[in-house]
RNA sequence: GCCGGAGUGGUGAAAUUGGCAAACACGAUGGAUUCAAAAUCCAUUGCCCGCAAGGGCUUGUGGGUUCAAGUCCCUCCUCCGGCACCA
């Protein structure tokens, strides 16, 4: 057996494909279209690692198969190239992000090509290209025009020593990643997008699409719609002040023994003079201000809080005066920023009440509340006129009552918050707005787009929290588009998510300078048929892009209101140490060396064979050896077959021996279905079984027809070697212009099967029988078997269970 | 704390969805080939008892349903992923 020369073959096939232009998607072709998409990569300086490759290869397998099935396939790529690492690298080294990015893209491109991914390079896009971000800015202006973009004071992470705003990622346990200083919150005016306006549609329309249940569940939970009641609690001996709470359990309100307000709640400021322990309260507020939301979350084991002494709230249902606390486990941006606490029927309240020795009064009948709160629905007690009602009914009546009395109403809350769209960074799309003293905020006219990022030499932060753009007067100073007076540009840029929220739309028509894409082309290509990406993007990117797509649908730009018909997600590839592959852990496996040593086809086969695609898996480079051996086998069978004179009867024969024919058709079925269902690993193992059988028969029974069928089935996985062997068997055209094989259901059926004989559910014997044997016959045969006789002896037969063409179970 | 997913040989895993547990690979051991090695080929490879024929056990734990459970139901344990304490 000889090894095939993968280096020679792979570069030869790659050149052939490039010359043929095989993977270029044709606009408006008559064939049915198929739009296959993976999340476009951020071109980092580390290049691709074997973890990235897995999902690209998987979609490439799908794309290649779809082409052979007669589809006009769009399989595009681009670069999500704005981002923090390039900017930080620029601050450190002075190298312009544009240069770094170009260098990284060239490296990624080389790697994609060396893997043999069948991308349409004619549609490559780059989010940092002004021709592209012109349309990102255009979409922002449309959002602004429709009132979906607004400004609000929002806190950012602020490092007082670096004098720079930090991303969450740059804050490591409350400290600045670079200098270690304590990170503070700093309030800044930020641009926000009203994604909450789309919350209901983002939930409801999930019904229209084919996403895995776990993805749908995550999105629904993230949006977190909950219907409940808002109740006003008056402050005792205060005319105007009150605290509004939101609750889904208004039925338990008679058990409310205290209120908790978020540290940011205005009541603390408003009642400052009456709060007797204000000094201590202030200390608590300062402490909690230093914590991120995440830290507040992490500290759940030790719930902290402090009573606002001197003021009391009045429960409007039973007029009891109850204490008010502030605690940082209550977040300011959910609901009303304050809660009513019912320790008897809420676990968190229960723990808090125990810690601070607060009364616990049950209002649901006959339920144990020790040692744990009873949190389910039940029949009300100690609730005045609402006694004996069941929770569900009580919620309705009590909400109605509150509305009539004017201290409450039915309301809906979402966990989802509006999208903070401003970044104080250089390397992002400039927000196309102008601040004019006279006219206020003025949008840049559409004809003046794009507002290009100026090319700068210094990336140092300004120290004021503004983006580095603020320190370029030539760029900042401009004329107001409305009145012509001196004005200043907005210096905030957009987040990374902006460009990635609509890139798949641009692939339909990437060079259009008149529109983000032409209507006709959008109609032809959209929506995306199959979108694969990581679970880590299920709640942010996926939701943001669905939001933008719906908005673009509303303003009549795109033809549907859902962008992706089918979403799948790959499991991450862990490094040998069981951790995520990451440069900081130093555990990254680069595909280049593996391609050099074993070839791209072997790497591809292993990546697909290593385990179930949707499950996380640990990388092991040794596995590539098995894949290489498999391909060597395919190569060597080919050598034997192709050496035979073409006139040879055996070689020409269409039909061969029955066993092989059956196996071939079974393999076609398995491979076809498995690829569609992301079961690449079992598709390959089926191919291995077929190849092992062909190997045995290569000298006698195997025909060229059989072998070519194998090559077609193998071609999506190992395209280079399949193409080469296809050409060796006197074909001029590409194997990818061939039809995907079809199986004959009649030929799949086994004639004979092994029938399992069980006695009392234990396997005792096996017999070869015709596949369609009847129960009576099977029973007769089974009872004749020596072993069976031995186990039955003289015991009476109680029952016989017969599963057609599988087993017979005799119960004695 | 909440949500989601998963626990099967030395390793990655498979199991037609309730019907022969361990397919297909990696690794290991023995043999062939070789001056030698690599590569390749052949054989063995879940565990226990047994010289053998053969028998028993086995899918994180404990229980249940069933003629039959890796698969369904309940208990507990462990690991992975996500998170913005969702009131």
PDB file of N, CA and C in Angstrom, chain A residues 278-367:
ATOM      1  N   UNK A 278     -28.581  57.419  57.680  1.00  0.00           N
ATOM      2  CA  UNK A 278     -28.159  57.738  56.322  1.00  0.00           C
ATOM      3  C   UNK A 278     -26.667  57.520  56.085  1.00  0.00           C
ATOM      4  N   UNK A 279     -25.868  57.785  57.108  1.00  0.00           N
ATOM      5  CA  UNK A 279     -24.412  57.601  56.958  1.00  0.00           C
ATOM      6  C   UNK A 279     -24.080  56.169  56.578  1.00  0.00           C
ATOM      7  N   UNK A 280     -24.663  55.241  57.327  1.00  0.00           N
ATOM      8  CA  UNK A 280     -24.409  53.816  57.049  1.00  0.00           C
ATOM      9  C   UNK A 280     -24.947  53.432  55.682  1.00  0.00           C
ATOM     10  N   UNK A 281     -26.148  53.951  55.377  1.00  0.00           N
ATOM     11  CA  UNK A 281     -26.765  53.648  54.091  1.00  0.00           C
ATOM     12  C   UNK A 281     -25.843  54.099  52.959  1.00  0.00           C
ATOM     13  N   UNK A 282     -25.293  55.305  53.154  1.00  0.00           N
ATOM     14  CA  UNK A 282     -24.421  55.860  52.115  1.00  0.00           C
ATOM     15  C   UNK A 282     -23.198  54.974  51.897  1.00  0.00           C
ATOM     16  N   UNK A 283     -22.675  54.454  52.991  1.00  0.00           N
ATOM     17  CA  UNK A 283     -21.530  53.552  52.889  1.00  0.00           C
ATOM     18  C   UNK A 283     -21.885  52.324  52.062  1.00  0.00           C
ATOM     19  N   UNK A 284     -23.078  51.810  52.365  1.00  0.00           N
ATOM     20  CA  UNK A 284     -23.541  50.620  51.639  1.00  0.00           C
ATOM     21  C   UNK A 284     -23.674  50.915  50.135  1.00  0.00           C
ATOM     22  N   UNK A 285     -24.225  52.097  49.841  1.00  0.00           N
ATOM     23  CA  UNK A 285     -24.410  52.482  48.443  1.00  0.00           C
ATOM     24  C   UNK A 285     -23.068  52.552  47.721  1.00  0.00           C
ATOM     25  N   UNK A 286     -22.091  53.107  48.408  1.00  0.00           N
ATOM     26  CA  UNK A 286     -20.769  53.244  47.791  1.00  0.00           C
ATOM     27  C   UNK A 286     -20.148  51.889  47.511  1.00  0.00           C
ATOM     28  N   UNK A 287     -20.332  51.002  48.472  1.00  0.00           N
ATOM     29  CA  UNK A 287     -19.780  49.657  48.309  1.00  0.00           C
ATOM     30  C   UNK A 287     -20.409  48.960  47.105  1.00  0.00           C
ATOM     31  N   UNK A 288     -21.706  49.118  46.989  1.00  0.00           N
ATOM     32  CA  UNK A 288     -22.378  48.385  45.916  1.00  0.00           C
ATOM     33  C   UNK A 288     -22.136  49.044  44.560  1.00  0.00           C
ATOM     34  N   UNK A 289     -21.819  50.330  44.569  1.00  0.00           N
ATOM     35  CA  UNK A 289     -21.546  50.997  43.304  1.00  0.00           C
ATOM     36  C   UNK A 289     -20.313  50.415  42.621  1.00  0.00           C
ATOM     37  N   UNK A 290     -19.408  49.894  43.442  1.00  0.00           N
ATOM     38  CA  UNK A 290     -18.178  49.340  42.883  1.00  0.00           C
ATOM     39  C   UNK A 290     -18.408  47.984  42.232  1.00  0.00           C
ATOM     40  N   UNK A 291     -19.519  47.365  42.605  1.00  0.00           N
ATOM     41  CA  UNK A 291     -19.762  46.021  42.060  1.00  0.00           C
ATOM     42  C   UNK A 291     -20.418  46.104  40.686  1.00  0.00           C
ATOM     43  N   UNK A 292     -20.058  45.154  39.837  1.00  0.00           N
ATOM     44  CA  UNK A 292     -20.763  45.035  38.565  1.00  0.00           C
ATOM     45  C   UNK A 292     -22.032  44.226  38.830  1.00  0.00           C
ATOM     46  N   UNK A 293     -22.929  44.262  37.875  1.00  0.00           N
ATOM     47  CA  UNK A 293     -24.142  43.445  38.000  1.00  0.00           C
ATOM     48  C   UNK A 293     -23.760  41.994  38.238  1.00  0.00           C
ATOM     49  N   UNK A 294     -22.710  41.588  37.529  1.00  0.00           N
ATOM     50  CA  UNK A 294     -22.278  40.209  37.636  1.00  0.00           C
ATOM     51  C   UNK A 294     -21.839  39.880  39.056  1.00  0.00           C
ATOM     52  N   UNK A 295     -21.126  40.803  39.660  1.00  0.00           N
ATOM     53  CA  UNK A 295     -20.674  40.570  41.037  1.00  0.00           C
ATOM     54  C   UNK A 295     -21.837  40.529  42.000  1.00  0.00           C
ATOM     55  N   UNK A 296     -22.806  41.401  41.761  1.00  0.00           N
ATOM     56  CA  UNK A 296     -23.996  41.373  42.607  1.00  0.00           C
ATOM     57  C   UNK A 296     -24.632  39.995  42.521  1.00  0.00           C
ATOM     58  N   UNK A 297     -24.575  39.436  41.309  1.00  0.00           N
ATOM     59  CA  UNK A 297     -25.129  38.110  41.076  1.00  0.00           C
ATOM     60  C   UNK A 297     -24.325  37.051  41.793  1.00  0.00           C
ATOM     61  N   UNK A 298     -23.013  37.166  41.678  1.00  0.00           N
ATOM     62  CA  UNK A 298     -22.143  36.148  42.249  1.00  0.00           C
ATOM     63  C   UNK A 298     -22.238  36.100  43.772  1.00  0.00           C
ATOM     64  N   UNK A 299     -22.569  37.242  44.334  1.00  0.00           N
ATOM     65  CA  UNK A 299     -22.610  37.306  45.789  1.00  0.00           C
ATOM     66  C   UNK A 299     -23.912  36.773  46.362  1.00  0.00           C
ATOM     67  N   UNK A 300     -24.614  35.974  45.546  1.00  0.00           N
ATOM     68  CA  UNK A 300     -25.954  35.583  45.989  1.00  0.00           C
ATOM     69  C   UNK A 300     -25.946  34.752  47.261  1.00  0.00           C
ATOM     70  N   UNK A 301     -24.843  34.103  47.533  1.00  0.00           N
ATOM     71  CA  UNK A 301     -24.821  33.265  48.725  1.00  0.00           C
ATOM     72  C   UNK A 301     -24.916  34.107  49.995  1.00  0.00           C
ATOM     73  N   UNK A 302     -24.373  35.295  49.925  1.00  0.00           N
ATOM     74  CA  UNK A 302     -24.397  36.175  51.079  1.00  0.00           C
ATOM     75  C   UNK A 302     -25.161  37.421  50.705  1.00  0.00           C
ATOM     76  N   UNK A 303     -26.461  37.403  50.949  1.00  0.00           N
ATOM     77  CA  UNK A 303     -27.253  38.565  50.573  1.00  0.00           C
ATOM     78  C   UNK A 303     -27.048  39.685  51.577  1.00  0.00           C
ATOM     79  N   UNK A 304     -26.658  40.852  51.061  1.00  0.00           N
ATOM     80  CA  UNK A 304     -26.445  41.968  51.971  1.00  0.00           C
ATOM     81  C   UNK A 304     -27.553  42.989  51.765  1.00  0.00           C
ATOM     82  N   UNK A 305     -27.762  43.810  52.758  1.00  0.00           N
ATOM     83  CA  UNK A 305     -28.767  44.852  52.644  1.00  0.00           C
ATOM     84  C   UNK A 305     -28.748  45.689  53.904  1.00  0.00           C
ATOM     85  N   UNK A 306     -29.462  46.799  53.876  1.00  0.00           N
ATOM     86  CA  UNK A 306     -29.511  47.645  55.058  1.00  0.00           C
ATOM     87  C   UNK A 306     -30.877  48.322  55.127  1.00  0.00           C
ATOM     88  N   UNK A 307     -31.397  48.415  56.352  1.00  0.00           N
ATOM     89  CA  UNK A 307     -32.721  49.027  56.503  1.00  0.00           C
ATOM     90  C   UNK A 307     -32.618  50.544  56.410  1.00  0.00           C
ATOM     91  N   UNK A 308     -33.617  51.156  55.752  1.00  0.00           N
ATOM     92  CA  UNK A 308     -33.700  52.619  55.740  1.00  0.00           C
ATOM     93  C   UNK A 308     -34.505  53.007  56.982  1.00  0.00           C
ATOM     94  N   UNK A 309     -33.770  53.259  58.052  1.00  0.00           N
ATOM     95  CA  UNK A 309     -34.450  53.510  59.326  1.00  0.00           C
ATOM     96  C   UNK A 309     -35.095  54.887  59.334  1.00  0.00           C
ATOM     97  N   UNK A 310     -36.291  54.939  59.935  1.00  0.00           N
ATOM     98  CA  UNK A 310     -36.983  56.227  60.021  1.00  0.00           C
ATOM     99  C   UNK A 310     -38.103  56.364  59.021  1.00  0.00           C
ATOM    100  N   UNK A 311     -38.090  55.545  57.992  1.00  0.00           N
ATOM    101  CA  UNK A 311     -39.235  55.586  57.079  1.00  0.00           C
ATOM    102  C   UNK A 311     -39.862  54.197  56.973  1.00  0.00           C
ATOM    103  N   UNK A 312     -41.186  54.216  56.720  1.00  0.00           N
ATOM    104  CA  UNK A 312     -41.933  52.960  56.577  1.00  0.00           C
ATOM    105  C   UNK A 312     -42.821  53.071  55.349  1.00  0.00           C
ATOM    106  N   UNK A 313     -43.133  51.910  54.774  1.00  0.00           N
ATOM    107  CA  UNK A 313     -44.078  51.896  53.664  1.00  0.00           C
ATOM    108  C   UNK A 313     -45.401  51.330  54.163  1.00  0.00           C
ATOM    109  N   UNK A 314     -46.482  51.669  53.450  1.00  0.00           N
ATOM    110  CA  UNK A 314     -47.790  51.170  53.867  1.00  0.00           C
ATOM    111  C   UNK A 314     -48.330  50.226  52.806  1.00  0.00           C
ATOM    112  N   UNK A 315     -48.599  48.996  53.251  1.00  0.00           N
ATOM    113  CA  UNK A 315     -49.173  48.002  52.349  1.00  0.00           C
ATOM    114  C   UNK A 315     -50.603  48.407  52.049  1.00  0.00           C
ATOM    115  N   UNK A 316     -50.933  48.749  50.813  1.00  0.00           N
ATOM    116  CA  UNK A 316     -52.270  49.295  50.514  1.00  0.00           C
ATOM    117  C   UNK A 316     -53.381  48.277  50.712  1.00  0.00           C
ATOM    118  N   UNK A 317     -53.053  47.007  50.816  1.00  0.00           N
ATOM    119  CA  UNK A 317     -54.096  45.992  50.994  1.00  0.00           C
ATOM    120  C   UNK A 317     -54.504  45.843  52.454  1.00  0.00           C
ATOM    121  N   UNK A 318     -53.506  45.842  53.359  1.00  0.00           N
ATOM    122  CA  UNK A 318     -53.883  45.647  54.766  1.00  0.00           C
ATOM    123  C   UNK A 318     -53.468  46.824  55.662  1.00  0.00           C
ATOM    124  N   UNK A 319     -52.944  47.888  55.024  1.00  0.00           N
ATOM    125  CA  UNK A 319     -52.578  49.134  55.708  1.00  0.00           C
ATOM    126  C   UNK A 319     -51.538  48.974  56.796  1.00  0.00           C
ATOM    127  N   UNK A 320     -50.800  47.852  56.744  1.00  0.00           N
ATOM    128  CA  UNK A 320     -49.734  47.660  57.725  1.00  0.00           C
ATOM    129  C   UNK A 320     -48.523  48.501  57.355  1.00  0.00           C
ATOM    130  N   UNK A 321     -47.839  48.994  58.379  1.00  0.00           N
ATOM    131  CA  UNK A 321     -46.584  49.719  58.143  1.00  0.00           C
ATOM    132  C   UNK A 321     -45.452  48.710  58.135  1.00  0.00           C
ATOM    133  N   UNK A 322     -44.679  48.737  57.079  1.00  0.00           N
ATOM    134  CA  UNK A 322     -43.590  47.760  56.978  1.00  0.00           C
ATOM    135  C   UNK A 322     -42.265  48.450  56.707  1.00  0.00           C
ATOM    136  N   UNK A 323     -41.140  47.827  57.135  1.00  0.00           N
ATOM    137  CA  UNK A 323     -39.833  48.451  56.932  1.00  0.00           C
ATOM    138  C   UNK A 323     -39.391  48.424  55.467  1.00  0.00           C
ATOM    139  N   UNK A 324     -38.492  49.334  55.129  1.00  0.00           N
ATOM    140  CA  UNK A 324     -37.926  49.406  53.778  1.00  0.00           C
ATOM    141  C   UNK A 324     -36.434  49.147  53.860  1.00  0.00           C
ATOM    142  N   UNK A 325     -35.964  48.283  53.008  1.00  0.00           N
ATOM    143  CA  UNK A 325     -34.532  47.981  52.929  1.00  0.00           C
ATOM    144  C   UNK A 325     -33.985  48.431  51.581  1.00  0.00           C
ATOM    145  N   UNK A 326     -32.686  48.566  51.543  1.00  0.00           N
ATOM    146  CA  UNK A 326     -32.057  48.629  50.226  1.00  0.00           C
ATOM    147  C   UNK A 326     -31.045  47.492  50.180  1.00  0.00           C
ATOM    148  N   UNK A 327     -30.970  46.843  49.017  1.00  0.00           N
ATOM    149  CA  UNK A 327     -30.058  45.713  48.874  1.00  0.00           C
ATOM    150  C   UNK A 327     -29.655  45.618  47.412  1.00  0.00           C
ATOM    151  N   UNK A 328     -28.379  45.271  47.189  1.00  0.00           N
ATOM    152  CA  UNK A 328     -27.941  45.320  45.795  1.00  0.00           C
ATOM    153  C   UNK A 328     -28.320  44.091  44.973  1.00  0.00           C
ATOM    154  N   UNK A 329     -28.980  43.134  45.616  1.00  0.00           N
ATOM    155  CA  UNK A 329     -29.477  42.040  44.775  1.00  0.00           C
ATOM    156  C   UNK A 329     -30.712  42.461  43.991  1.00  0.00           C
ATOM    157  N   UNK A 330     -31.266  43.589  44.340  1.00  0.00           N
ATOM    158  CA  UNK A 330     -32.342  44.164  43.528  1.00  0.00           C
ATOM    159  C   UNK A 330     -31.702  45.107  42.521  1.00  0.00           C
ATOM    160  N   UNK A 331     -31.975  44.837  41.249  1.00  0.00           N
ATOM    161  CA  UNK A 331     -31.337  45.607  40.180  1.00  0.00           C
ATOM    162  C   UNK A 331     -32.233  46.752  39.733  1.00  0.00           C
ATOM    163  N   UNK A 332     -31.625  47.899  39.425  1.00  0.00           N
ATOM    164  CA  UNK A 332     -32.421  49.077  39.110  1.00  0.00           C
ATOM    165  C   UNK A 332     -33.157  49.005  37.776  1.00  0.00           C
ATOM    166  N   UNK A 333     -32.635  48.182  36.859  1.00  0.00           N
ATOM    167  CA  UNK A 333     -33.200  48.255  35.507  1.00  0.00           C
ATOM    168  C   UNK A 333     -34.227  47.177  35.212  1.00  0.00           C
ATOM    169  N   UNK A 334     -34.565  46.355  36.196  1.00  0.00           N
ATOM    170  CA  UNK A 334     -35.640  45.411  35.940  1.00  0.00           C
ATOM    171  C   UNK A 334     -36.884  45.832  36.704  1.00  0.00           C
ATOM    172  N   UNK A 335     -38.012  45.768  36.062  1.00  0.00           N
ATOM    173  CA  UNK A 335     -39.274  46.131  36.707  1.00  0.00           C
ATOM    174  C   UNK A 335     -39.225  47.573  37.163  1.00  0.00           C
ATOM    175  N   UNK A 336     -39.507  47.797  38.434  1.00  0.00           N
ATOM    176  CA  UNK A 336     -39.547  49.167  38.941  1.00  0.00           C
ATOM    177  C   UNK A 336     -38.337  49.473  39.806  1.00  0.00           C
ATOM    178  N   UNK A 337     -37.414  48.522  39.921  1.00  0.00           N
ATOM    179  CA  UNK A 337     -36.235  48.734  40.755  1.00  0.00           C
ATOM    180  C   UNK A 337     -36.525  48.555  42.245  1.00  0.00           C
ATOM    181  N   UNK A 338     -37.676  47.977  42.533  1.00  0.00           N
ATOM    182  CA  UNK A 338     -38.011  47.698  43.941  1.00  0.00           C
ATOM    183  C   UNK A 338     -38.925  46.488  43.974  1.00  0.00           C
ATOM    184  N   UNK A 339     -38.845  45.747  45.071  1.00  0.00           N
ATOM    185  CA  UNK A 339     -39.702  44.565  45.181  1.00  0.00           C
ATOM    186  C   UNK A 339     -40.437  44.566  46.516  1.00  0.00           C
ATOM    187  N   UNK A 340     -41.566  43.852  46.530  1.00  0.00           N
ATOM    188  CA  UNK A 340     -42.212  43.584  47.806  1.00  0.00           C
ATOM    189  C   UNK A 340     -41.706  42.213  48.247  1.00  0.00           C
ATOM    190  N   UNK A 341     -41.380  42.079  49.510  1.00  0.00           N
ATOM    191  CA  UNK A 341     -40.802  40.820  49.966  1.00  0.00           C
ATOM    192  C   UNK A 341     -41.844  40.014  50.731  1.00  0.00           C
ATOM    193  N   UNK A 342     -41.997  38.759  50.276  1.00  0.00           N
ATOM    194  CA  UNK A 342     -42.931  37.848  50.935  1.00  0.00           C
ATOM    195  C   UNK A 342     -42.134  36.621  51.369  1.00  0.00           C
ATOM    196  N   UNK A 343     -41.503  36.683  52.530  1.00  0.00           N
ATOM    197  CA  UNK A 343     -40.581  35.616  52.928  1.00  0.00           C
ATOM    198  C   UNK A 343     -41.230  34.235  53.021  1.00  0.00           C
ATOM    199  N   UNK A 344     -42.516  34.192  53.305  1.00  0.00           N
ATOM    200  CA  UNK A 344     -43.150  32.875  53.434  1.00  0.00           C
ATOM    201  C   UNK A 344     -43.227  32.153  52.098  1.00  0.00           C
ATOM    202  N   UNK A 345     -43.236  32.921  51.000  1.00  0.00           N
ATOM    203  CA  UNK A 345     -43.505  32.295  49.708  1.00  0.00           C
ATOM    204  C   UNK A 345     -42.493  32.647  48.619  1.00  0.00           C
ATOM    205  N   UNK A 346     -41.321  33.081  49.035  1.00  0.00           N
ATOM    206  CA  UNK A 346     -40.255  33.324  48.066  1.00  0.00           C
ATOM    207  C   UNK A 346     -38.940  32.975  48.740  1.00  0.00           C
ATOM    208  N   UNK A 347     -38.141  32.161  48.075  1.00  0.00           N
ATOM    209  CA  UNK A 347     -36.944  31.633  48.726  1.00  0.00           C
ATOM    210  C   UNK A 347     -35.898  32.693  49.035  1.00  0.00           C
ATOM    211  N   UNK A 348     -35.730  33.625  48.111  1.00  0.00           N
ATOM    212  CA  UNK A 348     -34.727  34.644  48.344  1.00  0.00           C
ATOM    213  C   UNK A 348     -35.141  35.558  49.501  1.00  0.00           C
ATOM    214  N   UNK A 349     -36.425  35.926  49.486  1.00  0.00           N
ATOM    215  CA  UNK A 349     -36.951  36.757  50.577  1.00  0.00           C
ATOM    216  C   UNK A 349     -36.850  36.015  51.902  1.00  0.00           C
ATOM    217  N   UNK A 350     -37.093  34.730  51.847  1.00  0.00           N
ATOM    218  CA  UNK A 350     -37.035  33.885  53.044  1.00  0.00           C
ATOM    219  C   UNK A 350     -35.629  33.939  53.654  1.00  0.00           C
ATOM    220  N   UNK A 351     -34.611  33.747  52.796  1.00  0.00           N
ATOM    221  CA  UNK A 351     -33.224  33.771  53.276  1.00  0.00           C
ATOM    222  C   UNK A 351     -32.885  35.136  53.874  1.00  0.00           C
ATOM    223  N   UNK A 352     -33.339  36.186  53.196  1.00  0.00           N
ATOM    224  CA  UNK A 352     -33.056  37.550  53.645  1.00  0.00           C
ATOM    225  C   UNK A 352     -33.749  37.825  54.989  1.00  0.00           C
ATOM    226  N   UNK A 353     -34.996  37.373  55.112  1.00  0.00           N
ATOM    227  CA  UNK A 353     -35.764  37.586  56.347  1.00  0.00           C
ATOM    228  C   UNK A 353     -35.116  36.859  57.523  1.00  0.00           C
ATOM    229  N   UNK A 354     -34.610  35.648  57.260  1.00  0.00           N
ATOM    230  CA  UNK A 354     -33.927  34.888  58.307  1.00  0.00           C
ATOM    231  C   UNK A 354     -32.692  35.649  58.782  1.00  0.00           C
ATOM    232  N   UNK A 355     -31.929  36.162  57.810  1.00  0.00           N
ATOM    233  CA  UNK A 355     -30.688  36.846  58.137  1.00  0.00           C
ATOM    234  C   UNK A 355     -30.944  38.101  58.975  1.00  0.00           C
ATOM    235  N   UNK A 356     -31.994  38.854  58.624  1.00  0.00           N
ATOM    236  CA  UNK A 356     -32.231  40.128  59.302  1.00  0.00           C
ATOM    237  C   UNK A 356     -33.386  40.045  60.303  1.00  0.00           C
ATOM    238  N   UNK A 357     -33.808  38.781  60.605  1.00  0.00           N
ATOM    239  CA  UNK A 357     -34.806  38.597  61.651  1.00  0.00           C
ATOM    240  C   UNK A 357     -36.108  39.330  61.394  1.00  0.00           C
ATOM    241  N   UNK A 358     -36.641  39.154  60.215  1.00  0.00           N
ATOM    242  CA  UNK A 358     -37.880  39.835  59.839  1.00  0.00           C
ATOM    243  C   UNK A 358     -39.041  38.841  59.929  1.00  0.00           C
ATOM    244  N   UNK A 359     -40.239  39.351  60.182  1.00  0.00           N
ATOM    245  CA  UNK A 359     -41.388  38.445  60.326  1.00  0.00           C
ATOM    246  C   UNK A 359     -41.707  37.704  59.024  1.00  0.00           C
ATOM    247  N   UNK A 360     -42.149  36.452  59.201  1.00  0.00           N
ATOM    248  CA  UNK A 360     -42.526  35.625  58.061  1.00  0.00           C
ATOM    249  C   UNK A 360     -43.979  35.243  58.253  1.00  0.00           C
ATOM    250  N   UNK A 361     -44.862  35.776  57.415  1.00  0.00           N
ATOM    251  CA  UNK A 361     -46.265  35.428  57.656  1.00  0.00           C
ATOM    252  C   UNK A 361     -46.880  34.756  56.443  1.00  0.00           C
ATOM    253  N   UNK A 362     -47.294  33.480  56.651  1.00  0.00           N
ATOM    254  CA  UNK A 362     -47.835  32.684  55.546  1.00  0.00           C
ATOM    255  C   UNK A 362     -49.239  33.126  55.159  1.00  0.00           C
ATOM    256  N   UNK A 363     -49.504  33.106  53.857  1.00  0.00           N
ATOM    257  CA  UNK A 363     -50.835  33.452  53.363  1.00  0.00           C
ATOM    258  C   UNK A 363     -51.366  32.411  52.394  1.00  0.00           C
ATOM    259  N   UNK A 364     -50.688  31.281  52.310  1.00  0.00           N
ATOM    260  CA  UNK A 364     -51.211  30.164  51.517  1.00  0.00           C
ATOM    261  C   UNK A 364     -51.509  29.030  52.505  1.00  0.00           C
ATOM    262  N   UNK A 365     -52.694  28.453  52.330  1.00  0.00           N
ATOM    263  CA  UNK A 365     -53.239  27.501  53.301  1.00  0.00           C
ATOM    264  C   UNK A 365     -52.410  26.213  53.433  1.00  0.00           C
ATOM    265  N   UNK A 366     -52.289  25.748  54.710  1.00  0.00           N
ATOM    266  CA  UNK A 366     -51.799  24.403  54.994  1.00  0.00           C
ATOM    267  C   UNK A 366     -50.497  24.021  54.336  1.00  0.00           C
ATOM    268  N   UNK A 367     -49.600  24.938  54.180  1.00  0.00           N
ATOM    269  CA  UNK A 367     -48.348  24.567  53.554  1.00  0.00           C
ATOM    270  C   UNK A 367     -47.194  24.827  54.513  1.00  0.00           C
TER     271      UNK A 367
END
